[in-house]
Amino acid sequence: MNLWVYLATTPLFWLTATILAFLIAGWVHEKAGRPPWANPVALSILLLMGVLFATHTPYPTYFAGAQFVHFMLGPATVCLAVPFWTHRHDVRAMALPLLVAILAGVITAISSAVGLAWWLGADRLTVASIVPKSVTAPVAMGIAEQIGGLPSLTAALVLGTGILGAMIGPGVLRLAGLRDPRAMGTAMGCAAHGIATAAAFQIDPKAGTYGGIAMALSGLLTAVLVSLAVLVMG
């Protein structure tokens, strides 16, 4: 018992637990044949939630160790520039339709989220928190804070959106008749940011490339459009 008390308060323990959970989730994902429902991020979260619940470990204690993984989100996002550079000529040729598609996706994501929230009777705080749920977490939390939302709620919504997009995105897009990896990647990156972009790389490297571009541009366009809407509304 004394050993557990010591380990549970050691940051290195929870960093190791996070990495181990993801490795286990990745192994399950591979053994299952890489189905969308066995998304490694979703499985990792479930594993860690089970451990934290069973050990009665508060989140701040866990995050003291796992914050290094959180820090690495920045460099990992920057690394998406590598496949962009590899496919730069193809991306340049598709620049105009890509921008139009991302702009349409951003408007749809914002209007559908806000409309559904209002229809369900959500209060202003919840609506403001849900507006940027389709963009990457750091950008979404910043937008939510600026428009009066709750960044912690936004972070949870962003995570849920990403996992759901990664799990059902490929199937939904195929049902819609989309087969072009560029279109699939753009849709997934725009609707469900980095987690879905990672799933798009499993479809095709070009899908992941377009997903990364869509993720970056949708974050920028969301910030601009939401800021303009706030100024207009007063």
mmCIF file of C-alpha atoms in Angstrom:
data_model
loop_
_atom_site.group_PDB
_atom_site.id
_atom_site.type_symbol
_atom_site.label_atom_id
_atom_site.label_comp_id
_atom_site.label_asym_id
_atom_site.label_seq_id
_atom_site.Cartn_x
_atom_site.Cartn_y
_atom_site.Cartn_z
ATOM 1 C CA MET A 1 0.000 0.000 0.000
ATOM 2 C CA ASN A 2 2.807 2.428 0.863
ATOM 3 C CA LEU A 3 4.449 1.611 -2.461
ATOM 4 C CA TRP A 4 1.232 2.472 -4.360
ATOM 5 C CA VAL A 5 0.833 5.747 -2.470
ATOM 6 C CA TYR A 6 4.367 6.655 -3.494
ATOM 7 C CA LEU A 7 3.922 5.629 -7.146
ATOM 8 C CA ALA A 8 0.538 7.325 -7.515
ATOM 9 C CA THR A 9 2.046 10.700 -6.664
ATOM 10 C CA THR A 10 5.065 10.266 -8.946
ATOM 11 C CA PRO A 11 4.694 12.134 -12.282
ATOM 12 C CA LEU A 12 6.821 9.565 -14.118
ATOM 13 C CA PHE A 13 4.367 6.817 -13.173
ATOM 14 C CA TRP A 14 1.416 8.497 -14.891
ATOM 15 C CA LEU A 15 3.496 9.379 -17.938
ATOM 16 C CA THR A 16 4.458 5.708 -18.207
ATOM 17 C CA ALA A 17 0.837 4.658 -17.683
ATOM 18 C CA THR A 18 -0.309 6.967 -20.490
ATOM 19 C CA ILE A 19 2.256 5.625 -22.950
ATOM 20 C CA LEU A 20 1.525 2.033 -21.930
ATOM 21 C CA ALA A 21 -2.229 2.561 -22.370
ATOM 22 C CA PHE A 22 -1.682 3.876 -25.891
ATOM 23 C CA LEU A 23 0.617 0.967 -26.780
ATOM 24 C CA ILE A 24 -1.996 -1.507 -25.572
ATOM 25 C CA ALA A 25 -4.712 0.332 -27.492
ATOM 26 C CA GLY A 26 -2.559 0.348 -30.615
ATOM 27 C CA TRP A 27 -1.956 -3.395 -30.266
ATOM 28 C CA VAL A 28 -5.699 -4.038 -29.936
ATOM 29 C CA HIS A 29 -6.339 -1.820 -32.956
ATOM 30 C CA GLU A 30 -3.848 -3.771 -35.069
ATOM 31 C CA LYS A 31 -5.048 -7.213 -33.918
ATOM 32 C CA ALA A 32 -8.655 -6.266 -34.674
ATOM 33 C CA GLY A 33 -7.694 -5.342 -38.241
ATOM 34 C CA ARG A 34 -7.675 -1.555 -37.751
ATOM 35 C CA PRO A 35 -11.460 -1.065 -37.583
ATOM 36 C CA PRO A 36 -12.607 2.536 -36.996
ATOM 37 C CA TRP A 37 -14.480 1.566 -33.815
ATOM 38 C CA ALA A 38 -11.232 0.432 -32.188
ATOM 39 C CA ASN A 39 -9.669 3.885 -32.363
ATOM 40 C CA PRO A 40 -6.459 3.878 -30.264
ATOM 41 C CA VAL A 41 -7.187 7.274 -28.711
ATOM 42 C CA ALA A 42 -10.667 6.193 -27.591
ATOM 43 C CA LEU A 43 -9.361 2.900 -26.208
ATOM 44 C CA SER A 44 -6.520 4.687 -24.384
ATOM 45 C CA ILE A 45 -8.979 7.061 -22.732
ATOM 46 C CA LEU A 46 -11.164 4.171 -21.585
ATOM 47 C CA LEU A 47 -8.161 2.328 -20.143
ATOM 48 C CA LEU A 48 -6.890 5.377 -18.281
ATOM 49 C CA MET A 49 -10.357 6.266 -17.020
ATOM 50 C CA GLY A 50 -10.646 2.764 -15.599
ATOM 51 C CA VAL A 51 -7.285 3.041 -13.834
ATOM 52 C CA LEU A 52 -8.024 6.501 -12.417
ATOM 53 C CA PHE A 53 -11.462 5.424 -11.241
ATOM 54 C CA ALA A 54 -10.206 2.203 -9.659
ATOM 55 C CA THR A 55 -7.368 3.954 -7.843
ATOM 56 C CA HIS A 56 -9.381 7.077 -6.885
ATOM 57 C CA THR A 57 -6.690 9.244 -8.448
ATOM 58 C CA PRO A 58 -7.698 12.903 -9.008
ATOM 59 C CA TYR A 59 -7.141 14.339 -12.454
ATOM 60 C CA PRO A 60 -4.597 17.008 -11.326
ATOM 61 C CA THR A 61 -2.384 14.221 -9.954
ATOM 62 C CA TYR A 62 -2.603 12.337 -13.245
ATOM 63 C CA PHE A 63 -1.991 15.438 -15.362
ATOM 64 C CA ALA A 64 1.150 16.309 -13.385
ATOM 65 C CA GLY A 65 2.739 13.325 -15.069
ATOM 66 C CA ALA A 66 0.893 13.279 -18.396
ATOM 67 C CA GLN A 67 1.473 16.959 -19.184
ATOM 68 C CA PHE A 68 4.580 16.057 -21.193
ATOM 69 C CA VAL A 69 2.307 14.242 -23.672
ATOM 70 C CA HIS A 70 0.116 17.350 -23.725
ATOM 71 C CA PHE A 71 3.193 19.479 -24.502
ATOM 72 C CA MET A 72 4.110 17.196 -27.419
ATOM 73 C CA LEU A 73 0.821 17.983 -29.168
ATOM 74 C CA GLY A 74 2.435 21.157 -30.487
ATOM 75 C CA PRO A 75 5.458 19.507 -32.147
ATOM 76 C CA ALA A 76 3.246 16.682 -33.427
ATOM 77 C CA THR A 77 0.975 19.206 -35.134
ATOM 78 C CA VAL A 78 3.960 20.964 -36.693
ATOM 79 C CA CYS A 79 5.121 17.608 -38.088
ATOM 80 C CA LEU A 80 2.018 17.581 -40.292
ATOM 81 C CA ALA A 81 3.944 20.022 -42.486
ATOM 82 C CA VAL A 82 6.146 17.124 -43.662
ATOM 83 C CA PRO A 83 3.471 15.302 -45.740
ATOM 84 C CA PHE A 84 2.206 18.703 -46.906
ATOM 85 C CA TRP A 85 5.628 19.424 -48.368
ATOM 86 C CA THR A 86 5.725 15.976 -49.969
ATOM 87 C CA HIS A 87 2.418 16.575 -51.777
ATOM 88 C CA ARG A 88 2.843 20.328 -52.230
ATOM 89 C CA HIS A 89 2.432 20.311 -56.019
ATOM 90 C CA ASP A 90 -0.857 18.440 -55.849
ATOM 91 C CA VAL A 91 -2.096 20.699 -53.051
ATOM 92 C CA ARG A 92 -1.168 23.822 -55.010
ATOM 93 C CA ALA A 93 -3.210 22.617 -57.999
ATOM 94 C CA MET A 94 -6.219 22.040 -55.725
ATOM 95 C CA ALA A 95 -5.870 25.267 -53.723
ATOM 96 C CA LEU A 96 -9.118 26.966 -54.778
ATOM 97 C CA PRO A 97 -11.513 24.008 -54.400
ATOM 98 C CA LEU A 98 -9.749 23.127 -51.139
ATOM 99 C CA LEU A 99 -10.314 26.599 -49.685
ATOM 100 C CA VAL A 100 -13.960 26.639 -50.798
ATOM 101 C CA ALA A 101 -14.561 23.196 -49.277
ATOM 102 C CA ILE A 102 -12.948 24.142 -45.957
ATOM 103 C CA LEU A 103 -14.878 27.421 -45.761
ATOM 104 C CA ALA A 104 -18.127 25.536 -46.381
ATOM 105 C CA GLY A 105 -17.156 22.956 -43.784
ATOM 106 C CA VAL A 106 -16.377 25.578 -41.151
ATOM 107 C CA ILE A 107 -19.669 27.410 -41.695
ATOM 108 C CA THR A 108 -21.567 24.125 -41.545
ATOM 109 C CA ALA A 109 -19.780 22.993 -38.378
ATOM 110 C CA ILE A 110 -20.470 26.258 -36.539
ATOM 111 C CA SER A 111 -24.072 26.751 -37.694
ATOM 112 C CA SER A 112 -25.108 23.124 -37.097
ATOM 113 C CA ALA A 113 -23.569 23.045 -33.614
ATOM 114 C CA VAL A 114 -25.106 26.354 -32.566
ATOM 115 C CA GLY A 115 -28.476 25.553 -34.136
ATOM 116 C CA LEU A 116 -28.706 22.149 -32.470
ATOM 117 C CA ALA A 117 -27.620 23.552 -29.104
ATOM 118 C CA TRP A 118 -30.238 26.319 -29.197
ATOM 119 C CA TRP A 119 -32.916 23.863 -30.351
ATOM 120 C CA LEU A 120 -32.147 21.607 -27.374
ATOM 121 C CA GLY A 121 -32.425 24.568 -25.007
ATOM 122 C CA ALA A 122 -28.763 25.022 -24.118
ATOM 123 C CA ASP A 123 -27.796 28.165 -22.238
ATOM 124 C CA ARG A 124 -25.431 30.805 -23.597
ATOM 125 C CA LEU A 125 -22.391 29.375 -21.789
ATOM 126 C CA THR A 126 -22.900 25.970 -23.376
ATOM 127 C CA VAL A 127 -23.524 27.421 -26.817
ATOM 128 C CA ALA A 128 -20.354 29.518 -26.637
ATOM 129 C CA SER A 129 -18.422 26.444 -25.533
ATOM 130 C CA ILE A 130 -19.707 24.286 -28.387
ATOM 131 C CA VAL A 131 -19.064 26.776 -31.219
ATOM 132 C CA PRO A 132 -15.402 25.805 -31.838
ATOM 133 C CA LYS A 133 -15.779 22.060 -31.145
ATOM 134 C CA SER A 134 -14.544 21.068 -34.626
ATOM 135 C CA VAL A 135 -11.114 22.730 -34.423
ATOM 136 C CA THR A 136 -7.973 21.583 -32.653
ATOM 137 C CA ALA A 137 -8.041 21.897 -28.854
ATOM 138 C CA PRO A 138 -5.624 24.816 -28.197
ATOM 139 C CA VAL A 139 -7.356 27.005 -30.790
ATOM 140 C CA ALA A 140 -10.835 25.915 -29.707
ATOM 141 C CA MET A 141 -10.166 26.662 -26.042
ATOM 142 C CA GLY A 142 -8.832 30.112 -26.918
ATOM 143 C CA ILE A 143 -11.889 30.891 -29.038
ATOM 144 C CA ALA A 144 -14.267 29.677 -26.319
ATOM 145 C CA GLU A 145 -12.570 31.836 -23.702
ATOM 146 C CA GLN A 146 -12.793 34.929 -25.891
ATOM 147 C CA ILE A 147 -16.526 34.548 -26.577
ATOM 148 C CA GLY A 148 -17.548 33.716 -23.019
ATOM 149 C CA GLY A 149 -17.484 29.935 -23.168
ATOM 150 C CA LEU A 150 -15.985 27.424 -20.755
ATOM 151 C CA PRO A 151 -12.601 26.198 -22.076
ATOM 152 C CA SER A 152 -12.707 22.946 -20.081
ATOM 153 C CA LEU A 153 -16.103 22.073 -21.575
ATOM 154 C CA THR A 154 -14.833 22.990 -25.018
ATOM 155 C CA ALA A 155 -11.835 20.689 -24.564
ATOM 156 C CA ALA A 156 -14.143 17.779 -23.729
ATOM 157 C CA LEU A 157 -16.352 18.542 -26.744
ATOM 158 C CA VAL A 158 -13.320 18.780 -29.024
ATOM 159 C CA LEU A 159 -12.061 15.418 -27.806
ATOM 160 C CA GLY A 160 -15.455 13.804 -28.309
ATOM 161 C CA THR A 161 -15.788 15.316 -31.769
ATOM 162 C CA GLY A 162 -12.363 14.053 -32.805
ATOM 163 C CA ILE A 163 -12.940 10.520 -31.564
ATOM 164 C CA LEU A 164 -16.399 10.317 -33.127
ATOM 165 C CA GLY A 165 -15.079 11.677 -36.425
ATOM 166 C CA ALA A 166 -12.235 9.153 -36.475
ATOM 167 C CA MET A 167 -14.562 6.259 -35.645
ATOM 168 C CA ILE A 168 -17.470 6.916 -37.991
ATOM 169 C CA GLY A 169 -15.990 9.383 -40.497
ATOM 170 C CA PRO A 170 -14.598 6.888 -43.043
ATOM 171 C CA GLY A 171 -17.811 4.849 -43.068
ATOM 172 C CA VAL A 172 -20.072 7.880 -43.399
ATOM 173 C CA LEU A 173 -17.982 9.298 -46.239
ATOM 174 C CA ARG A 174 -18.034 5.994 -48.120
ATOM 175 C CA LEU A 175 -21.808 5.793 -47.689
ATOM 176 C CA ALA A 176 -21.964 9.289 -49.185
ATOM 177 C CA GLY A 177 -20.094 7.993 -52.220
ATOM 178 C CA LEU A 178 -16.737 9.644 -51.537
ATOM 179 C CA ARG A 179 -13.712 7.624 -52.623
ATOM 180 C CA ASP A 180 -11.142 10.322 -53.432
ATOM 181 C CA PRO A 181 -8.617 10.368 -50.546
ATOM 182 C CA ARG A 182 -8.214 14.140 -50.921
ATOM 183 C CA ALA A 183 -11.931 14.736 -50.363
ATOM 184 C CA MET A 184 -12.083 12.250 -47.488
ATOM 185 C CA GLY A 185 -9.074 13.775 -45.750
ATOM 186 C CA THR A 186 -10.374 17.317 -46.161
ATOM 187 C CA ALA A 187 -13.757 16.391 -44.714
ATOM 188 C CA MET A 188 -12.282 14.550 -41.731
ATOM 189 C CA GLY A 189 -9.709 17.224 -40.910
ATOM 190 C CA CYS A 190 -12.257 20.005 -41.171
ATOM 191 C CA ALA A 191 -14.957 18.261 -39.148
ATOM 192 C CA ALA A 192 -12.893 16.469 -36.510
ATOM 193 C CA HIS A 193 -9.366 18.022 -36.397
ATOM 194 C CA GLY A 194 -6.229 16.078 -35.394
ATOM 195 C CA ILE A 195 -7.668 12.769 -34.189
ATOM 196 C CA ALA A 196 -9.590 12.289 -37.418
ATOM 197 C CA THR A 197 -6.573 13.452 -39.412
ATOM 198 C CA ALA A 198 -4.527 10.668 -37.820
ATOM 199 C CA ALA A 199 -7.248 8.221 -38.884
ATOM 200 C CA ALA A 200 -7.151 9.705 -42.406
ATOM 201 C CA PHE A 201 -3.467 8.782 -42.690
ATOM 202 C CA GLN A 202 -4.525 5.150 -42.283
ATOM 203 C CA ILE A 203 -6.795 5.514 -45.315
ATOM 204 C CA ASP A 204 -4.125 7.056 -47.528
ATOM 205 C CA PRO A 205 -1.084 9.342 -46.992
ATOM 206 C CA LYS A 206 -2.682 11.882 -49.301
ATOM 207 C CA ALA A 207 -5.879 11.810 -47.219
ATOM 208 C CA GLY A 208 -3.823 12.572 -44.112
ATOM 209 C CA THR A 209 -2.045 15.414 -45.893
ATOM 210 C CA TYR A 210 -5.308 17.081 -46.875
ATOM 211 C CA GLY A 211 -6.675 16.400 -43.403
ATOM 212 C CA GLY A 212 -3.762 18.279 -41.847
ATOM 213 C CA ILE A 213 -4.257 21.240 -44.163
ATOM 214 C CA ALA A 214 -7.989 21.282 -43.476
ATOM 215 C CA MET A 215 -7.381 21.101 -39.730
ATOM 216 C CA ALA A 216 -5.030 24.087 -39.796
ATOM 217 C CA LEU A 217 -7.131 26.264 -42.095
ATOM 218 C CA SER A 218 -10.413 25.422 -40.349
ATOM 219 C CA GLY A 219 -8.901 26.566 -37.048
ATOM 220 C CA LEU A 220 -7.852 29.864 -38.620
ATOM 221 C CA LEU A 221 -11.159 30.428 -40.418
ATOM 222 C CA THR A 222 -13.188 29.535 -37.329
ATOM 223 C CA ALA A 223 -11.280 32.058 -35.242
ATOM 224 C CA VAL A 224 -11.804 34.773 -37.876
ATOM 225 C CA LEU A 225 -15.496 34.042 -38.513
ATOM 226 C CA VAL A 226 -16.384 33.764 -34.830
ATOM 227 C CA SER A 227 -14.569 37.027 -34.065
ATOM 228 C CA LEU A 228 -16.417 38.790 -36.882
ATOM 229 C CA ALA A 229 -19.738 37.392 -35.673
ATOM 230 C CA VAL A 230 -19.072 38.641 -32.137
ATOM 231 C CA LEU A 231 -18.199 42.126 -33.438
ATOM 232 C CA VAL A 232 -21.331 42.270 -35.599
ATOM 233 C CA MET A 233 -23.586 41.071 -32.795
ATOM 234 C CA GLY A 234 -22.183 43.608 -30.518
#
